[in-house]
CSV table of C-alpha atoms in Angstrom, one decimal:
chain,number,residue,atom,x,y,z
A,94,UNK,CA,52.2,7.1,30.2
A,95,UNK,CA,52.7,4.6,28.1
A,96,UNK,CA,51.9,3.7,24.4
A,97,UNK,CA,48.7,2.5,24.0
A,98,UNK,CA,48.1,6.0,25.5
A,99,UNK,CA,50.5,7.7,23.4
A,100,UNK,CA,48.7,6.8,21.3
A,101,UNK,CA,45.1,7.5,22.1
A,102,UNK,CA,45.9,11.1,22.4
A,103,UNK,CA,48.2,11.5,19.6
A,104,UNK,CA,45.2,10.4,17.7
A,105,UNK,CA,42.4,12.0,19.8
A,106,UNK,CA,40.5,14.7,16.5
A,107,UNK,CA,39.9,16.4,19.9
A,108,UNK,CA,43.1,18.0,20.2
A,109,UNK,CA,42.8,19.6,17.1
A,110,UNK,CA,39.5,21.2,18.1
A,111,UNK,CA,39.5,25.1,19.7
A,112,UNK,CA,38.7,25.8,22.7
A,113,UNK,CA,39.8,29.1,23.6
A,114,UNK,CA,37.7,32.2,24.0
A,115,UNK,CA,40.0,33.8,20.9
A,116,UNK,CA,38.5,31.4,19.4
A,117,UNK,CA,35.1,31.7,20.2
A,118,UNK,CA,35.3,35.7,19.4
A,119,UNK,CA,36.5,34.7,16.0
A,120,UNK,CA,34.4,32.5,14.7
A,121,UNK,CA,31.3,35.3,15.6
A,122,UNK,CA,33.1,37.5,14.1
A,123,UNK,CA,32.9,35.3,11.2
A,124,UNK,CA,29.3,35.4,11.2
A,125,UNK,CA,28.8,38.9,12.0
A,126,UNK,CA,31.1,40.3,9.0
A,127,UNK,CA,28.8,37.2,6.9
A,128,UNK,CA,26.3,40.0,7.7
A,129,UNK,CA,27.9,43.1,7.0
A,130,UNK,CA,28.3,45.6,4.7
A,131,UNK,CA,30.4,48.3,5.3
A,132,UNK,CA,30.1,47.9,9.1
A,133,UNK,CA,26.4,47.7,8.5
A,134,UNK,CA,24.5,44.7,10.1
A,135,UNK,CA,22.8,44.0,6.1
A,136,UNK,CA,19.4,44.6,7.2
A,137,UNK,CA,19.7,47.6,8.0
A,138,UNK,CA,16.0,49.8,6.1
A,139,UNK,CA,18.0,52.2,4.6
A,140,UNK,CA,16.1,55.4,5.6
A,141,UNK,CA,17.6,54.4,9.3
A,142,UNK,CA,21.8,54.1,7.6
A,143,UNK,CA,21.1,57.8,5.5
A,144,UNK,CA,19.2,60.4,8.3
A,145,UNK,CA,22.0,58.8,10.5
A,146,UNK,CA,24.9,60.1,7.9
A,147,UNK,CA,23.0,63.3,7.6
A,148,UNK,CA,23.0,63.6,11.5
A,149,UNK,CA,25.8,63.1,12.2
A,150,UNK,CA,27.2,66.3,9.7
A,151,UNK,CA,25.4,68.8,12.7
A,152,UNK,CA,27.5,70.9,14.3
A,153,UNK,CA,28.9,69.1,17.4
A,154,UNK,CA,26.0,67.2,17.8
A,155,UNK,CA,27.6,63.6,17.5
A,156,UNK,CA,29.8,64.5,19.8
A,157,UNK,CA,27.2,66.7,23.0
A,158,UNK,CA,24.9,63.6,21.8
A,159,UNK,CA,27.9,60.6,22.9
A,160,UNK,CA,28.2,62.7,26.6
A,161,UNK,CA,24.4,62.5,26.8
A,162,UNK,CA,24.0,59.0,26.3
A,163,UNK,CA,26.6,58.2,28.6
A,164,UNK,CA,25.1,59.8,31.0
A,165,UNK,CA,21.5,58.6,29.4
A,166,UNK,CA,22.6,55.1,30.2
A,167,UNK,CA,24.7,55.3,33.9
A,168,UNK,CA,21.5,57.7,35.8
A,169,UNK,CA,18.6,54.9,34.5
A,170,UNK,CA,21.1,51.7,34.9
A,171,UNK,CA,21.4,53.3,38.9
A,172,UNK,CA,17.3,53.7,38.8
A,173,UNK,CA,16.9,50.2,37.8
A,174,UNK,CA,18.8,48.6,39.6
A,175,UNK,CA,17.6,50.3,42.5
A,176,UNK,CA,13.4,49.5,41.3
A,177,UNK,CA,13.4,46.9,38.7
A,178,UNK,CA,14.0,43.4,38.7
A,179,UNK,CA,17.1,41.5,36.4
A,180,UNK,CA,16.2,38.5,35.1
A,181,UNK,CA,18.7,35.9,35.4
A,182,UNK,CA,19.6,31.7,36.1
A,183,UNK,CA,17.4,32.4,39.1
A,184,UNK,CA,14.8,34.9,38.6
A,185,UNK,CA,12.6,34.9,35.0
A,186,UNK,CA,14.6,32.5,33.9
A,187,UNK,CA,12.4,32.3,30.5
A,188,UNK,CA,13.4,36.4,29.7
A,189,UNK,CA,16.9,35.8,30.2
A,190,UNK,CA,17.0,33.1,27.6
A,191,UNK,CA,15.6,34.9,25.2
A,192,UNK,CA,18.1,37.8,25.6
A,193,UNK,CA,21.0,34.8,25.7
A,194,UNK,CA,19.6,32.9,22.4
A,195,UNK,CA,18.5,36.6,20.5
A,196,UNK,CA,21.7,38.3,21.8
A,197,UNK,CA,23.3,35.1,19.9
A,198,UNK,CA,21.6,35.6,16.7
A,199,UNK,CA,22.6,38.8,16.1
A,200,UNK,CA,26.5,38.4,17.4
A,201,UNK,CA,26.4,41.0,20.3
A,202,UNK,CA,27.1,41.0,23.4
A,203,UNK,CA,24.2,39.8,26.3
A,204,UNK,CA,22.5,42.7,27.4
A,205,UNK,CA,20.8,42.7,31.0
A,206,UNK,CA,17.3,43.0,31.2
A,207,UNK,CA,15.6,44.5,34.1
A,208,UNK,CA,11.4,44.4,34.4
A,209,UNK,CA,9.8,46.6,35.8
A,210,UNK,CA,5.6,47.5,37.5
A,211,UNK,CA,4.8,49.7,34.5
A,212,UNK,CA,1.1,48.1,33.0
A,213,UNK,CA,2.5,50.7,29.9
A,214,UNK,CA,2.8,48.1,27.2
A,215,UNK,CA,6.8,49.2,26.5
A,216,UNK,CA,10.0,48.4,25.8
A,217,UNK,CA,13.5,50.1,25.9
A,218,UNK,CA,17.0,50.3,25.9
A,219,UNK,CA,20.1,52.3,27.4
A,220,UNK,CA,23.9,51.5,26.1
A,221,UNK,CA,26.5,53.1,25.9
A,222,UNK,CA,30.2,52.5,24.9
A,223,UNK,CA,31.2,51.9,28.5
A,224,UNK,CA,29.4,49.4,29.8
A,225,UNK,CA,26.8,45.9,28.9
A,226,UNK,CA,23.7,47.1,27.6
A,227,UNK,CA,20.6,47.5,29.5
A,228,UNK,CA,17.0,46.5,28.2
A,229,UNK,CA,13.8,47.5,30.8
A,230,UNK,CA,10.6,46.0,30.1
A,231,UNK,CA,7.6,46.5,31.6
A,232,UNK,CA,5.6,44.7,33.7
A,233,UNK,CA,2.5,45.3,31.0
A,234,UNK,CA,4.7,44.1,28.2
A,235,UNK,CA,5.3,40.8,29.9
A,236,UNK,CA,1.4,40.1,31.0
A,237,UNK,CA,0.0,41.0,27.4
A,238,UNK,CA,2.9,39.2,25.2
A,239,UNK,CA,3.3,35.0,24.3
A,240,UNK,CA,6.5,34.4,24.8
A,241,UNK,CA,7.0,34.4,21.4
A,242,UNK,CA,6.0,37.9,21.3
A,243,UNK,CA,8.2,39.0,24.5
A,244,UNK,CA,10.6,37.5,22.7
A,245,UNK,CA,10.6,39.5,19.1
A,246,UNK,CA,10.2,42.5,21.4
A,247,UNK,CA,14.3,42.1,23.5
A,248,UNK,CA,14.8,40.9,20.0
A,249,UNK,CA,13.6,44.4,17.9
A,250,UNK,CA,15.1,45.6,21.7
A,251,UNK,CA,19.0,44.2,20.5
A,252,UNK,CA,18.4,45.1,17.0
A,253,UNK,CA,19.3,48.9,18.8
A,254,UNK,CA,22.5,47.8,19.5
A,255,UNK,CA,23.2,45.8,17.0
A,256,UNK,CA,22.9,48.5,14.7
A,257,UNK,CA,24.9,51.1,17.0
A,258,UNK,CA,21.6,53.2,17.8
A,259,UNK,CA,21.9,54.5,21.3
A,260,UNK,CA,23.6,57.6,20.9
A,261,UNK,CA,21.0,58.8,18.4
A,262,UNK,CA,17.9,57.6,20.8
A,263,UNK,CA,19.4,59.1,23.5
A,264,UNK,CA,18.9,62.9,22.3
A,265,UNK,CA,15.7,61.9,20.1
A,266,UNK,CA,14.3,60.9,23.6
A,267,UNK,CA,15.5,64.5,24.9
A,268,UNK,CA,13.9,66.2,22.2
A,269,UNK,CA,10.6,63.7,23.2
A,270,UNK,CA,11.4,66.6,25.8
A,271,UNK,CA,12.4,69.8,25.3
A,272,UNK,CA,11.2,70.9,22.5
A,273,UNK,CA,9.1,73.6,24.3
A,274,UNK,CA,12.0,75.1,25.5
A,275,UNK,CA,15.0,76.6,25.9
A,276,UNK,CA,18.3,74.4,25.3
A,277,UNK,CA,21.3,73.7,23.8
A,278,UNK,CA,21.0,70.9,21.7
A,279,UNK,CA,18.0,72.2,20.6
A,280,UNK,CA,19.3,75.9,19.8
A,281,UNK,CA,22.1,73.8,17.9
A,282,UNK,CA,19.1,71.9,15.2
A,283,UNK,CA,17.0,74.0,12.9
A,284,UNK,CA,13.1,73.0,12.4
A,285,UNK,CA,13.7,71.1,9.4
A,286,UNK,CA,17.2,68.3,11.2
A,287,UNK,CA,14.8,68.2,14.8
A,288,UNK,CA,12.0,67.4,11.4
A,289,UNK,CA,14.3,64.4,10.2
A,290,UNK,CA,15.7,63.4,13.7
A,291,UNK,CA,12.2,62.3,14.4
A,292,UNK,CA,11.9,61.2,10.9
A,293,UNK,CA,15.8,59.0,12.1
A,294,UNK,CA,14.1,57.6,14.7
A,295,UNK,CA,10.8,56.3,12.7
A,296,UNK,CA,13.3,54.4,10.3
A,297,UNK,CA,15.4,52.8,12.8
A,298,UNK,CA,12.2,51.3,14.2
A,299,UNK,CA,11.4,49.3,11.3
A,300,UNK,CA,15.3,48.1,11.2
A,301,UNK,CA,14.9,47.0,14.5
A,302,UNK,CA,11.3,45.1,14.4
A,303,UNK,CA,13.8,43.0,11.2
A,304,UNK,CA,16.2,42.6,14.1
A,305,UNK,CA,12.7,40.7,16.0
A,306,UNK,CA,11.8,39.0,13.5
A,307,UNK,CA,15.8,37.7,12.4
A,308,UNK,CA,15.9,37.2,16.6
A,309,UNK,CA,11.8,35.0,16.6
A,310,UNK,CA,10.9,31.6,16.9
A,311,UNK,CA,7.9,32.0,15.1
A,312,UNK,CA,7.7,34.9,12.3
A,313,UNK,CA,4.5,36.1,12.3
A,314,UNK,CA,4.9,37.0,16.8
A,315,UNK,CA,7.0,39.6,15.2
A,316,UNK,CA,3.9,40.8,12.7
A,317,UNK,CA,1.6,40.0,16.3
A,318,UNK,CA,3.9,42.6,18.5
A,319,UNK,CA,2.7,45.1,16.6
A,320,UNK,CA,-0.5,44.0,15.4
A,321,UNK,CA,-1.1,44.0,19.5
A,322,UNK,CA,0.0,48.1,19.6
A,323,UNK,CA,-2.4,48.6,17.6
A,324,UNK,CA,-5.0,47.2,19.0
A,325,UNK,CA,-4.2,46.6,22.7
A,326,UNK,CA,-4.2,43.0,22.5
A,327,UNK,CA,-7.7,43.3,23.7
A,328,UNK,CA,-8.1,39.5,24.4
A,329,UNK,CA,-5.4,38.1,22.3
A,330,UNK,CA,-7.9,38.5,19.3
A,331,UNK,CA,-5.1,39.1,16.7
A,332,UNK,CA,-6.2,36.9,14.5
A,333,UNK,CA,-8.7,39.6,13.1
A,334,UNK,CA,-6.3,42.0,12.0
A,335,UNK,CA,-6.2,41.7,7.6
A,336,UNK,CA,-3.3,43.2,6.3
A,337,UNK,CA,-5.5,44.0,3.7
A,338,UNK,CA,-7.8,46.5,5.2
A,339,UNK,CA,-4.7,47.6,7.2
A,340,UNK,CA,-3.4,48.9,3.8
A,341,UNK,CA,-6.6,50.8,2.9
A,342,UNK,CA,-6.8,52.3,6.4
A,343,UNK,CA,-3.1,53.8,5.6
A,344,UNK,CA,-5.1,55.2,2.4
A,345,UNK,CA,-6.6,56.7,4.6
A,346,UNK,CA,-3.8,58.8,7.2
A,347,UNK,CA,-2.8,61.1,3.6
A,348,UNK,CA,-5.0,63.9,5.5
A,349,UNK,CA,-2.9,66.9,6.6
A,350,UNK,CA,-3.7,67.1,9.5
A,351,UNK,CA,-2.3,62.9,10.4
A,352,UNK,CA,0.9,64.5,8.5
A,353,UNK,CA,0.9,67.2,11.4
A,354,UNK,CA,0.3,64.4,13.8
A,355,UNK,CA,2.9,61.9,12.6
A,356,UNK,CA,5.9,64.2,11.4
A,357,UNK,CA,6.7,65.3,14.5
A,358,UNK,CA,6.3,61.2,16.1
A,359,UNK,CA,9.2,59.0,17.2
A,360,UNK,CA,8.1,55.3,16.8
A,361,UNK,CA,5.3,54.9,13.3
A,362,UNK,CA,2.2,54.5,13.5
A,363,UNK,CA,1.6,50.5,14.6
A,364,UNK,CA,0.1,50.3,11.4
A,365,UNK,CA,2.7,51.6,9.4
A,366,UNK,CA,4.2,49.2,11.1
A,367,UNK,CA,2.3,45.8,11.0
A,368,UNK,CA,2.6,46.5,7.0
A,369,UNK,CA,6.4,46.8,7.2
A,370,UNK,CA,7.3,43.8,9.0
A,371,UNK,CA,4.6,41.8,6.2
A,372,UNK,CA,7.0,42.8,3.7
A,373,UNK,CA,10.7,42.1,5.4
A,374,UNK,CA,8.9,38.6,6.3
A,375,UNK,CA,9.1,37.9,2.1
A,376,UNK,CA,12.4,39.3,2.3
A,377,UNK,CA,15.1,37.1,0.2
A,378,UNK,CA,17.4,38.0,3.3
A,379,UNK,CA,15.8,37.1,6.4
A,380,UNK,CA,16.0,34.1,4.9
A,381,UNK,CA,20.2,33.7,4.6
A,382,UNK,CA,19.8,34.7,9.0
A,383,UNK,CA,17.1,31.9,8.9
A,384,UNK,CA,17.3,29.7,6.6
A,385,UNK,CA,15.0,27.3,8.9
A,386,UNK,CA,12.1,29.4,8.7
A,387,UNK,CA,11.4,28.9,5.2
A,388,UNK,CA,8.1,27.7,4.4
A,389,UNK,CA,7.8,25.3,0.9
A,390,UNK,CA,6.6,27.8,-2.1
A,391,UNK,CA,7.1,30.6,0.0
A,392,UNK,CA,7.6,33.7,-2.6
A,393,UNK,CA,9.9,36.1,-2.2
A,394,UNK,CA,11.6,39.4,-2.7
A,395,UNK,CA,15.4,41.3,-3.0
A,396,UNK,CA,16.1,43.5,-0.2
A,397,UNK,CA,15.6,46.5,-2.3
A,398,UNK,CA,12.6,45.4,-3.8
A,399,UNK,CA,12.0,45.5,-0.4
A,400,UNK,CA,13.0,48.4,0.7
A,401,UNK,CA,11.3,50.0,-2.1
A,402,UNK,CA,7.4,48.5,0.1
A,403,UNK,CA,9.0,49.9,2.7
A,404,UNK,CA,9.4,53.3,2.3
A,405,UNK,CA,6.6,53.3,0.7
A,406,UNK,CA,4.5,52.5,4.1
A,407,UNK,CA,6.4,54.7,6.5
A,408,UNK,CA,6.6,58.0,4.7
A,409,UNK,CA,4.5,60.1,6.3
A,410,UNK,CA,5.1,62.7,2.9
A,411,UNK,CA,4.7,61.9,0.2
A,412,UNK,CA,7.5,62.1,-1.4
A,413,UNK,CA,10.1,59.9,-3.4
A,414,UNK,CA,13.5,58.9,-2.3
A,415,UNK,CA,15.4,58.4,-5.3
A,416,UNK,CA,19.0,57.1,-3.3
A,417,UNK,CA,16.8,54.8,-0.9
A,418,UNK,CA,14.1,53.2,-3.1
C-alpha cells in the first residue's frame, strides 16, 4: 500500500463509524431507555400498570398465564401459517413496511403480519417470550381503512408487544369464552378479580391507542380508526363525527343497564376510545416522541393532566382512583 493510500485510510472519517450489530443494539437500547420509566414505556396509561400489578398478586395467576400465552401463540401461529398470507417484501409490501416502521419507532423487534380472509373489522396479536410476535389483520380491516389508518392499527398491535400485554391478554381471551363454565382459571378468580381483569383489558387498549398515535404518519389517522369502529366506516364519512357531540353522548352512558353491559367488555366503547385518543393528541409526551408532528400554536397538557382526563372518559363506574389521577 503506498503512502497516499495509507494517509487516506487513516484520515477517513468512516473508519470511526461502528457498523457492527452490537452498536445497533446499543443505539436502540439507549433510544428505548429514554422513553421508559422503571422499565415501562412512558406513554402507558397508569391504570393499565396498576391493574397488572394487582393481577400478578393472584396466586398462580402469572405462572398459568404465561403457559397459556405460549400454548395460544403456538397454536394460532400454525393456523395463520396454513391459512393466511404473511406480509413481506414480495406480498403486501406496504403492510410489511408499516410493521417495520412501527417496530422501529417503538424500539421493538419487527413482528410477522398475516392477512387473513375475514370481513369483520379486526386485528389482534399473539406473542410469547420464545418467538417473533404475530399480528393478524382481517381483510375487512384492510378494505375499510386508509393506508394511514391501517398503519395505526398495526402500531396499536405493536403497542401490545411493547408493553408486554400478551401474557395477560391471552388469559383475557380465554375468560371471555369460559365465564359460563367450570375452568381452573375461573376457579382461581373471584367475581371481583374477573371484573378487575376486564377493567385492565380496557385500560390496556388505551395504552395501545397511544402507541398507534406515536406510530402514525398523521395524528388524525389514529383518531379516525376509533371513529370508524364506532360507525363502521360507511362510505368513509369520518368528517361527520363531532368530538363535542360524542362527549354529550357519553353522558348518557351512565345508566345502570349500560354499566352492566360495559363491565364485561374487553375493549372500551368506541366513543370512549375516540375521546381518550383525542386527549392524548394534545399531550406534550406525544410530541416528545414525534416532535415533527407538532403544529404551531398547539396548547398541550402534561401527561398527568391527560391521564386524569382519559381516566374519566374510560371509567365505566363513576369512581375516583386517587393513585391514578
